[in-house]
XYZ file of N, CA, C and O in Angstrom:
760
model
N 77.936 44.390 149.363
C 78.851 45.463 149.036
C 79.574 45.880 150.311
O 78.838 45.831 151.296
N 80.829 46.280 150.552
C 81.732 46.558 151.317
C 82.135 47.822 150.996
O 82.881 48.014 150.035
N 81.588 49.010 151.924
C 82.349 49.878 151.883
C 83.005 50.674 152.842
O 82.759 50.709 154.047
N 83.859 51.313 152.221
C 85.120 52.666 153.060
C 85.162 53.787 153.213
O 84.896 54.347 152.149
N 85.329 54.357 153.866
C 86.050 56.040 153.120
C 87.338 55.865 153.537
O 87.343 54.950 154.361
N 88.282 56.246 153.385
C 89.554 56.574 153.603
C 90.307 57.345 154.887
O 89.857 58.216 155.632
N 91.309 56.855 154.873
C 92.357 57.693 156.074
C 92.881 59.068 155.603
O 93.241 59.537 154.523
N 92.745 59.613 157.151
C 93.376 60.953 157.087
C 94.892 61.249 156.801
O 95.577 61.791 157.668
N 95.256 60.998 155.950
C 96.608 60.941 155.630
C 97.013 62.581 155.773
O 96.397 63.417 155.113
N 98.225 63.005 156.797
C 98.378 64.464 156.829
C 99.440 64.761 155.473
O 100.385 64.150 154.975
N 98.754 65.997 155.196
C 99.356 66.525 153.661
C 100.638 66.822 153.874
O 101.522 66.209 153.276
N 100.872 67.668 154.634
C 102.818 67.578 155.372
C 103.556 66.233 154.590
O 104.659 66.246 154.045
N 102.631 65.095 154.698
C 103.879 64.011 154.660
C 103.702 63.321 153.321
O 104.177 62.198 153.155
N 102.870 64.103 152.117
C 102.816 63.753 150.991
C 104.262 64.053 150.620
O 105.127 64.744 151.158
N 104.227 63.079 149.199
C 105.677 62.798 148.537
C 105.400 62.893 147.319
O 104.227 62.854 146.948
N 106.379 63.031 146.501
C 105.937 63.581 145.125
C 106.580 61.874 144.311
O 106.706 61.852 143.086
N 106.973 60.401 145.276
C 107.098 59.457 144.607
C 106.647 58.692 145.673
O 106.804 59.029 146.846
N 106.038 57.576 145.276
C 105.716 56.682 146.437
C 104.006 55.581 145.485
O 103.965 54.873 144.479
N 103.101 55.941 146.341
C 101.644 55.034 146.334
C 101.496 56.138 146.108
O 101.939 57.064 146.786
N 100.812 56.229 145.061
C 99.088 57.543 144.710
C 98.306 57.594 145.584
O 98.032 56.525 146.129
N 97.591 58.929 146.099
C 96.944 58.862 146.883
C 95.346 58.983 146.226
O 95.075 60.130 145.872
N 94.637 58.320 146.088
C 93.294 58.978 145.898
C 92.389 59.825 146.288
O 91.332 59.334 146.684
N 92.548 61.495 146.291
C 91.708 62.260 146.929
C 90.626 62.600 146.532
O 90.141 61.840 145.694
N 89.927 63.626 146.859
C 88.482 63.679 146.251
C 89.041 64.497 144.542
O 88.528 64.300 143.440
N 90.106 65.317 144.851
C 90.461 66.034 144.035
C 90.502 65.216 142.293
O 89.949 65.365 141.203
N 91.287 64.536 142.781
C 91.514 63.265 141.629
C 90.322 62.544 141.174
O 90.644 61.935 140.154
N 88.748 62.274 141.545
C 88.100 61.361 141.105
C 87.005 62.373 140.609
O 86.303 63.159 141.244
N 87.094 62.080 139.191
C 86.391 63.052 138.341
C 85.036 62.477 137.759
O 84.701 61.385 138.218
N 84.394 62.929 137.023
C 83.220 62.325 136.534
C 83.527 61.073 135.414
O 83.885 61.329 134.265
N 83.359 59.861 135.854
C 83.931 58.702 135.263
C 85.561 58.188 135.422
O 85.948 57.051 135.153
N 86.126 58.929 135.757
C 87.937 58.715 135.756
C 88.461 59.053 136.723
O 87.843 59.585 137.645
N 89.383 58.885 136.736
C 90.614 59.067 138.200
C 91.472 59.915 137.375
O 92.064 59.530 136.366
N 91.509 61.426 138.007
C 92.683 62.383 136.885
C 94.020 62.339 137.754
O 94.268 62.735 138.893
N 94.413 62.013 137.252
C 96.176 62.487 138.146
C 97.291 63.563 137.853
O 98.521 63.601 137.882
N 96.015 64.612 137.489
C 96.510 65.705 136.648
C 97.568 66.239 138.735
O 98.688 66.750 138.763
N 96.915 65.967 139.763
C 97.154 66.828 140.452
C 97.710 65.213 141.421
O 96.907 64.810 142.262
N 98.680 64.627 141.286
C 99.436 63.827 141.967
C 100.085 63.623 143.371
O 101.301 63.722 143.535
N 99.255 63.349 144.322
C 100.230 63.206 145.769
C 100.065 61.904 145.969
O 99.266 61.052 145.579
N 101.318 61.946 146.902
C 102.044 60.168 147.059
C 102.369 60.130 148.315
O 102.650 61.132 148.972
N 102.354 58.907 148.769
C 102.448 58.261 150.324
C 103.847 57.540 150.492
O 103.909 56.376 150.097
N 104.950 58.108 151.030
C 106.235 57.032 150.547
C 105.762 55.817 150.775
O 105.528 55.319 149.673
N 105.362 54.696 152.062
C 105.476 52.938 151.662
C 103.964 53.084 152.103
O 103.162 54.008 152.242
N 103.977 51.437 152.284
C 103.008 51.339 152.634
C 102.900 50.630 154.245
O 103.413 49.564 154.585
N 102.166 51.459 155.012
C 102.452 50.907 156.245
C 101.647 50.036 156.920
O 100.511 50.396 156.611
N 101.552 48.996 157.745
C 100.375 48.000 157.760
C 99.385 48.457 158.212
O 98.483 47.729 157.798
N 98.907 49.345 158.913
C 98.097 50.138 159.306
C 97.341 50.759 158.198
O 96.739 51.824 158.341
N 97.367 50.246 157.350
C 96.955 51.089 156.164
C 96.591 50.149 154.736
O 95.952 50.397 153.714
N 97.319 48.992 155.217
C 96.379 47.866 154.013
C 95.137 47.924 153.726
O 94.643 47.607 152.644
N 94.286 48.534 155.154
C 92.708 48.285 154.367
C 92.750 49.106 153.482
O 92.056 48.860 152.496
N 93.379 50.086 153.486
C 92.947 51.633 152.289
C 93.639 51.005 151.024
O 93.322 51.748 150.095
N 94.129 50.380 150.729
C 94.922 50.055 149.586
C 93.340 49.621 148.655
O 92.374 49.019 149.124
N 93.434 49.933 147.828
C 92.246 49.744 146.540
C 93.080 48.910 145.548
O 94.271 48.812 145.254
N 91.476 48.147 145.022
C 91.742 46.943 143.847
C 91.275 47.894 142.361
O 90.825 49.023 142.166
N 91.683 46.683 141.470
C 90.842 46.518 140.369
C 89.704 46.809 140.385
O 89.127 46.163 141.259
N 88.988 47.540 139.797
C 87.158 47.456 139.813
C 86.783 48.168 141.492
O 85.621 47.957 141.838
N 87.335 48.673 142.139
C 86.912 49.191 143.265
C 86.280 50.200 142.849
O 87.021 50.809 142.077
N 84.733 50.990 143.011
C 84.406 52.252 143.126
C 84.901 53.050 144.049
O 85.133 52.807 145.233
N 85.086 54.247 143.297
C 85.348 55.538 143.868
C 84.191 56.758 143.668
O 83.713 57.207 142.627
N 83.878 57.189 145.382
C 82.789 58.409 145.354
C 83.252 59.792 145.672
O 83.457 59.935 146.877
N 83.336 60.188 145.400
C 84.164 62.095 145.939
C 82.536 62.389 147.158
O 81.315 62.385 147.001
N 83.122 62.521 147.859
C 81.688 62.464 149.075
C 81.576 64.694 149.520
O 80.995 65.151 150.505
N 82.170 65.380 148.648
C 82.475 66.547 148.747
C 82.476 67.630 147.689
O 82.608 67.081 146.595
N 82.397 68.727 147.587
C 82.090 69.614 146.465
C 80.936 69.953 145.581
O 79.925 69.350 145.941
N 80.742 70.789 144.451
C 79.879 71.200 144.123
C 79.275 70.074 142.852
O 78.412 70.460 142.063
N 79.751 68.908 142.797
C 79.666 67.937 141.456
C 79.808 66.882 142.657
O 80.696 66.066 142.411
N 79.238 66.698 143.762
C 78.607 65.594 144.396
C 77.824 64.390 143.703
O 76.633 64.570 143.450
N 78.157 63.713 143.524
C 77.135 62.524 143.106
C 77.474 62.785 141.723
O 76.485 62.651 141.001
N 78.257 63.026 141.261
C 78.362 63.290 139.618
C 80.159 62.952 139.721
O 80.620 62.505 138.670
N 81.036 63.108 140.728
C 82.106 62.245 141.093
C 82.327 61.180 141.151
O 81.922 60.654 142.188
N 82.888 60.468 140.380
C 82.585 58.972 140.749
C 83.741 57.883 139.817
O 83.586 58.192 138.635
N 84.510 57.072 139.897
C 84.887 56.756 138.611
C 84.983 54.906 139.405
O 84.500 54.448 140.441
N 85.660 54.414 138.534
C 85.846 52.829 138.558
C 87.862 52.507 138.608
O 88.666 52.648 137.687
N 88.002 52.253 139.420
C 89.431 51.518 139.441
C 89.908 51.354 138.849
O 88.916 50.841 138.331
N 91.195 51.101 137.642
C 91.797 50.360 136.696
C 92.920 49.811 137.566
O 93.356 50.224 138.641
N 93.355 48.525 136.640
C 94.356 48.105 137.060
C 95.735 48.673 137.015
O 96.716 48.377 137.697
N 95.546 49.869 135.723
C 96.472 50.254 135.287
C 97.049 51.533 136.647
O 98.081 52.013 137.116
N 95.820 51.587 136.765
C 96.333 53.085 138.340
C 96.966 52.819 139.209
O 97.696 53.689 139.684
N 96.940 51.558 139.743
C 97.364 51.025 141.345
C 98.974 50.471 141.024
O 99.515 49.767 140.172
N 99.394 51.251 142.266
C 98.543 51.100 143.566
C 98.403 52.358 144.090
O 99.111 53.347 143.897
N 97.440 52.232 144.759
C 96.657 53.521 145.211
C 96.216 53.483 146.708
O 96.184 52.452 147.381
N 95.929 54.546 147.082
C 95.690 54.517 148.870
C 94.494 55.206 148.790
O 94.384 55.947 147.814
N 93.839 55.168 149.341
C 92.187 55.814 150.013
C 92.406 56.459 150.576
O 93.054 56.083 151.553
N 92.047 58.106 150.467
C 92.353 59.048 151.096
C 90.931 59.608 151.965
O 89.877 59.364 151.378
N 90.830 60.201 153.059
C 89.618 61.153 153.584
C 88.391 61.442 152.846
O 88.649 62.227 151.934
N 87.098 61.100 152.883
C 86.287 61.785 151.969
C 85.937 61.519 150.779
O 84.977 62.054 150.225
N 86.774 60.554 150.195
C 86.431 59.311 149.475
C 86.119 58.318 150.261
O 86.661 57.952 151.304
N 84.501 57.574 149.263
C 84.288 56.490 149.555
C 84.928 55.576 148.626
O 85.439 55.935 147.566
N 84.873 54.122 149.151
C 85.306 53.152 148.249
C 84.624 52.331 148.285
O 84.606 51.931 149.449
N 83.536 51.371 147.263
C 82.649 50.349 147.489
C 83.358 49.640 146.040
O 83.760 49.902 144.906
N 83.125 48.314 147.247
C 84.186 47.286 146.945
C 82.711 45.788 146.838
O 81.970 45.540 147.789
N 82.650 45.050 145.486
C 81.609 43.882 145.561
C 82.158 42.984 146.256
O 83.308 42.876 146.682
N 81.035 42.186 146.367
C 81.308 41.053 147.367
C 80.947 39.776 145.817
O 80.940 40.006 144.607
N 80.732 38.670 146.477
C 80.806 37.533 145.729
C 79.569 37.522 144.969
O 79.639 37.003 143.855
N 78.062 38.154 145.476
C 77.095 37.831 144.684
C 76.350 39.493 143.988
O 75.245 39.979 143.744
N 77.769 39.846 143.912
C 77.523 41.362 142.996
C 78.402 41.704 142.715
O 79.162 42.149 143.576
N 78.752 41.684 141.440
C 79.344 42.262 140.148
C 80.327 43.798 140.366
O 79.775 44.627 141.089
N 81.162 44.042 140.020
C 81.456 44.896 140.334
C 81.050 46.013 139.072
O 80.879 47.217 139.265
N 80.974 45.539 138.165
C 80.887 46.316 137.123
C 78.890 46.704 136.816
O 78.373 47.526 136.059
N 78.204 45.628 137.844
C 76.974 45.842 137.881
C 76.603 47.238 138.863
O 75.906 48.218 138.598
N 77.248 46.943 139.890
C 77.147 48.202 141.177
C 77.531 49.527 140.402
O 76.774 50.485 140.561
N 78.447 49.652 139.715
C 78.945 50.370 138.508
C 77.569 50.682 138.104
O 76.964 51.441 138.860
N 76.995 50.280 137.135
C 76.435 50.623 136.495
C 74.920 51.572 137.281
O 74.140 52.377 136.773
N 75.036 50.893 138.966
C 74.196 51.718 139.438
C 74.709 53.330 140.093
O 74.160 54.429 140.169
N 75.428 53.034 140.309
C 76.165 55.014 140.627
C 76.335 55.354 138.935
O 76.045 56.516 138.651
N 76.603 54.814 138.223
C 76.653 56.227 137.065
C 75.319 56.355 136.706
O 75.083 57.347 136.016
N 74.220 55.517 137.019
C 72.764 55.921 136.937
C 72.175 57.392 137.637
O 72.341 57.736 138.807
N 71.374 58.218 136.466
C 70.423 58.911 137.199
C 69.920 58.573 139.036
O 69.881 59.351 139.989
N 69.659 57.370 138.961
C 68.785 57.084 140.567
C 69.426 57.260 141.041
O 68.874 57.711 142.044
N 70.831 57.303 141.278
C 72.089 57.707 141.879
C 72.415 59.199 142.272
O 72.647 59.574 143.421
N 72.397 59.995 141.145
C 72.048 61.493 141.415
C 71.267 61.734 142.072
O 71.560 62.269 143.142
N 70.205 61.518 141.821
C 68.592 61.691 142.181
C 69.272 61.663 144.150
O 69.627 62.721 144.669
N 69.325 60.317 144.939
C 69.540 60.019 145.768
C 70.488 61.117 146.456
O 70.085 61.607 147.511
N 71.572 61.487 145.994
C 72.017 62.163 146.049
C 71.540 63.515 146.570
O 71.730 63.855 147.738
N 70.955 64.226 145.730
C 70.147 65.783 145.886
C 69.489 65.396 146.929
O 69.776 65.993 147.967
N 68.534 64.421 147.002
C 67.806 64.291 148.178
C 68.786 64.269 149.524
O 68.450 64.895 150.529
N 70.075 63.470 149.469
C 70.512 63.213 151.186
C 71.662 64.073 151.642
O 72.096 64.208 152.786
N 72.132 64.717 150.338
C 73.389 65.786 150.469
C 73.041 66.868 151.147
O 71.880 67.276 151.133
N 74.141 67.543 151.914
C 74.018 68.293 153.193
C 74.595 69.541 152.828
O 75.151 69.533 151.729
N 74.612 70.892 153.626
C 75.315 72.499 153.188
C 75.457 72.535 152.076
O 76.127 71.847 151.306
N 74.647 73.576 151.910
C 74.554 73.768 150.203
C 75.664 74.644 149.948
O 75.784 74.952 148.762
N 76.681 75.229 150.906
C 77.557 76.194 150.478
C 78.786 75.228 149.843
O 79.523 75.475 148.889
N 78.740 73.942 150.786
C 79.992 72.894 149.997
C 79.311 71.535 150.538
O 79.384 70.815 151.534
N 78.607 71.591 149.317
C 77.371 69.943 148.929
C 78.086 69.020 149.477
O 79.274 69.051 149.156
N 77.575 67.715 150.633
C 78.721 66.909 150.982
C 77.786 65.485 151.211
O 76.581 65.688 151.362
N 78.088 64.566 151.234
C 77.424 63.313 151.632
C 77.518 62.445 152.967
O 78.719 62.322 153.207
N 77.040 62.032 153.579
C 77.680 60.967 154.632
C 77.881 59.357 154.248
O 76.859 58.686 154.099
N 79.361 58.644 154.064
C 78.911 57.428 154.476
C 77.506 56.935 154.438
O 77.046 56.071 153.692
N 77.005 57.500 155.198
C 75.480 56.473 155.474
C 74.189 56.477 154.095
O 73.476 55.571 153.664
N 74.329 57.978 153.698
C 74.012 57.779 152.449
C 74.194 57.181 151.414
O 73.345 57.241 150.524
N 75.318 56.473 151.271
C 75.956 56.002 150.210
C 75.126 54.492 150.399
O 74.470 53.941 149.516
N 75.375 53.919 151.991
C 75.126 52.810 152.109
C 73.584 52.451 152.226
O 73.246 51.285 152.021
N 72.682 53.369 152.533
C 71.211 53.712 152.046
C 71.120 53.636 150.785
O 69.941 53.389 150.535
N 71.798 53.723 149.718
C 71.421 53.508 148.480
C 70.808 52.315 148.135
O 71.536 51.325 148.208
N 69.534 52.125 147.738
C 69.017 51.086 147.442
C 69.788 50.550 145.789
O 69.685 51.273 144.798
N 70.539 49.183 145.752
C 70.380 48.670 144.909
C 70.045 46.942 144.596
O 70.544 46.076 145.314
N 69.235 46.645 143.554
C 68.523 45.633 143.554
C 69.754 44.605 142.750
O 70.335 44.781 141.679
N 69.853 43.543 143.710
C 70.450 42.215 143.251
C 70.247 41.169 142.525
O 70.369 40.092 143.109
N 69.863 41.146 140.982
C 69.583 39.937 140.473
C 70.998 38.776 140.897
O 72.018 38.885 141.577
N 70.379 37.695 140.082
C 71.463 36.438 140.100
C 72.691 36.847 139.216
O 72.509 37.658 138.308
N 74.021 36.283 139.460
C 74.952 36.780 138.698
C 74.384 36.659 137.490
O 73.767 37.550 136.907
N 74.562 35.679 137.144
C 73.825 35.802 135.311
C 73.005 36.539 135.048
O 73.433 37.260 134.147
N 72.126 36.772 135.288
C 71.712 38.152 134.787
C 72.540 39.722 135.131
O 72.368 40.677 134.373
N 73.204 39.796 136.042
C 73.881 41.028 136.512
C 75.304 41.080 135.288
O 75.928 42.078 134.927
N 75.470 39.834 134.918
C 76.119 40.153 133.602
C 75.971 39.948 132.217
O 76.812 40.152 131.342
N 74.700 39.480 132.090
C 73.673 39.964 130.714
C 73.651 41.412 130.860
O 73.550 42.189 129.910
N 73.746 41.731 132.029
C 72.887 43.689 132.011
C 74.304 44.209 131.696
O 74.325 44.744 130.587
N 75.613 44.218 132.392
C 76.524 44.803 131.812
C 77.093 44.249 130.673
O 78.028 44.856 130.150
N 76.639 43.050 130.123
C 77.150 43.055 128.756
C 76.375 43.836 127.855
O 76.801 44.455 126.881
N 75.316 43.765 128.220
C 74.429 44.722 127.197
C 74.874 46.389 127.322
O 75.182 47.098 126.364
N 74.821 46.816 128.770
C 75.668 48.113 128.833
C 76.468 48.565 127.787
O 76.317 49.465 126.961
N 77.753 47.384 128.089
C 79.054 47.764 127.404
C 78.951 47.559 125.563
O 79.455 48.331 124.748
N 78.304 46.538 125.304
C 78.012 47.092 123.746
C 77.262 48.176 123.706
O 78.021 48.982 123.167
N 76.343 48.689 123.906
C 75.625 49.542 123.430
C 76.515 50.917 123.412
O 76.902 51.624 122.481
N 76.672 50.996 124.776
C 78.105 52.288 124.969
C 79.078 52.447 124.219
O 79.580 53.516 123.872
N 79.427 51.240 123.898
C 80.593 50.897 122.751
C 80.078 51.208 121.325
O 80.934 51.740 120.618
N 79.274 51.068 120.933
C 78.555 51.571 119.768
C 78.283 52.704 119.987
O 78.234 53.365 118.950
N 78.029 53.382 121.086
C 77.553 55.338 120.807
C 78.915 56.046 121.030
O 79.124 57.235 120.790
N 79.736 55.235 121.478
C 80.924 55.913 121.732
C 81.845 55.820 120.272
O 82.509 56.821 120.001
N 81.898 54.745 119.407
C 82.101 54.771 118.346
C 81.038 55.586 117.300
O 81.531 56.185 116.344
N 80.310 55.591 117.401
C 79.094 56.669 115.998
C 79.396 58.385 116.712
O 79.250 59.413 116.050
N 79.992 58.331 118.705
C 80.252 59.402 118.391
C 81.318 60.357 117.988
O 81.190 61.538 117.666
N 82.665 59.446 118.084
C 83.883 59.239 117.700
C 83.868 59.697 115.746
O 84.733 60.476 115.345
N 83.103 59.269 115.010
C 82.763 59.130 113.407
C 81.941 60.743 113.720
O 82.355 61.674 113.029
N 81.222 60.937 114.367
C 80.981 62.561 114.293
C 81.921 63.301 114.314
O 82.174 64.212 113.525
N 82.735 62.822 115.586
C 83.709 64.042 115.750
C 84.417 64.397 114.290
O 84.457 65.507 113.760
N 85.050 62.959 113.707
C 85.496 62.882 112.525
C 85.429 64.116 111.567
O 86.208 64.957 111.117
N 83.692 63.698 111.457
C 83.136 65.112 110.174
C 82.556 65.946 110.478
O 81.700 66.504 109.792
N 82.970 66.298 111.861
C 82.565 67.527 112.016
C 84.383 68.107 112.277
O 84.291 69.329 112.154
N 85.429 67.870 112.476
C 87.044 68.112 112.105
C 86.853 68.298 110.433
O 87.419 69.335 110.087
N 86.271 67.650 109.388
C 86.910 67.632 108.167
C 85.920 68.845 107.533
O 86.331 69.623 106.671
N 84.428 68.892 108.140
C 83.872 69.789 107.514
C 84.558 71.364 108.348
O 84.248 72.301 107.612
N 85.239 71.815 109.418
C 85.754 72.518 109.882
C 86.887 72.904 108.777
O 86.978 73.971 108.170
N 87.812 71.642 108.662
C 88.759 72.061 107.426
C 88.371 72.481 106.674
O 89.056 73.331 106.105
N 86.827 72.137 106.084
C 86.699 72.532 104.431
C 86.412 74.377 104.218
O 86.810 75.198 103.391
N 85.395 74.458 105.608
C 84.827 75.631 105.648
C 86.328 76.712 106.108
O 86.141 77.882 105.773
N 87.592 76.476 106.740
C 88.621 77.153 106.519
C 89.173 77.193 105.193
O 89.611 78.245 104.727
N 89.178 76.019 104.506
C 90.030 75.931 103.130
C 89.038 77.086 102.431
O 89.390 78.188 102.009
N 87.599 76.466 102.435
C 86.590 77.727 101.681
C 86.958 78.636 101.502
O 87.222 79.059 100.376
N 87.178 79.575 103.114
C 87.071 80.687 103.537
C 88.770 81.300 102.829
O 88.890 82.267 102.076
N 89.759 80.530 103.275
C 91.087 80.936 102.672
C 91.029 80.757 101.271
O 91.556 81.738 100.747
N 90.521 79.737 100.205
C 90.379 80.382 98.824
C 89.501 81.314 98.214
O 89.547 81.654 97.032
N 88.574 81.774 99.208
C 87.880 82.768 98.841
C 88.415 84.243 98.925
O 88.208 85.093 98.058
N 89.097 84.428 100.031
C 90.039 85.342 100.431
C 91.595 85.621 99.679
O 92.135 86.724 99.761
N 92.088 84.707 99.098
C 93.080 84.708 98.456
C 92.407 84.864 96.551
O 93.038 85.266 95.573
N 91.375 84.512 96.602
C 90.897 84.475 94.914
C 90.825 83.167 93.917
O 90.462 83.019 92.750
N 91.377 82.231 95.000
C 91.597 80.907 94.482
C 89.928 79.957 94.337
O 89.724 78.867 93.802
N 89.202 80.649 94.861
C 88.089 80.013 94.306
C 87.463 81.791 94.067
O 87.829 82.902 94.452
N 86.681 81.410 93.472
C 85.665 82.681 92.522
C 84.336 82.405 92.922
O 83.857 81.274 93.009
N 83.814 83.363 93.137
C 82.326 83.806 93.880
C 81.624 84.721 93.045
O 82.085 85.852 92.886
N 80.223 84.262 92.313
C 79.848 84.617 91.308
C 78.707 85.714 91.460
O 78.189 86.208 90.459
């Protein structure tokens, strides 16, 4: 595993069009929000290493949701720059990216966390913690038996929980419709 944290890019020279910047601000629990958007006009060579891939992890190494920050790259985001305070762990050839994945959104991950995180007034991590993280390397083939199994199973609770939301929206309607024909006289209450 290969990892980063990011350049100090000074906020003065953010742009509101350019490269996304990835700050801690932006990397939310599972996702990258770009509710809050700053941009780097080009890209300068001094600065290729910060440029992030596909499948790159992202850690928010700062705030009160330490170790609960965290999301995965899309292709669809980039291009993007590595900002301060984000880490970025990037696989190498005999680890998966979507396996390493699967070990930061793990509990043991938190866990690790509480234990090595620093000032409790604004919870923060070092680099070195991140790279202290013990994780265990099977052979590729198995590292993608484990995330195939991941991703169905997730995919199935995320669909049965999707069909909740469903009827629990239609039984909401019914118990308004109830409530408004009961109130109007259109249904009768005995």
């Amino acid at each position: 595993m290969n990892m980063i944290t990011g350049f100090p890019f000074k906020s003065e020279k953010y742009t509101e069009e350019g490269i996304k910047l990835a700050r801690g601000i932006n990397v939310k629990e599972g996702v990258l929000n770009w509710n809050e958007t700053r941009c780097w006009p080009t890209l300068e060579p001094h600065l290729v290493d910060y440029l992030l891939k596909d499948g790159d992890i992202l850690i928010a190494m700062d705030g009160s949701k330490v170790g609960k920050n965290f999301c995965q790259v899309k292709e669809s985001d980039l291009p993007i720059l590595l900002l301060q305070r984000v880490a970025r762990l990037r696989s190498k050839l005999s680890l998966m990216s979507n396996f390493l994945y699967s070990h930061i959104i793990n509990r043991n991950f938190l866990l690790w966390v509480e234990i090595t995180k620093t000032d409790p007034m604004v919870p923060h991590i070092a680099p070195t913690d991140i790279k202290n993280f013990q994780v265990t390397i099977p052979p590729i083939m198995e590292q993608q038996q484990i995330v195939d199994f991941i991703e169905t199973v997730t995919t199935k609770i995320a669909t049965a929980i999707s069909l909740k939301e469903q009827e629990i929206e239609k039984l909401k309607e019914y118990k308004m419709s109830l409530i408004d024909g009961v109130v109007t006289g259109k249904v009768r209450v005995c």
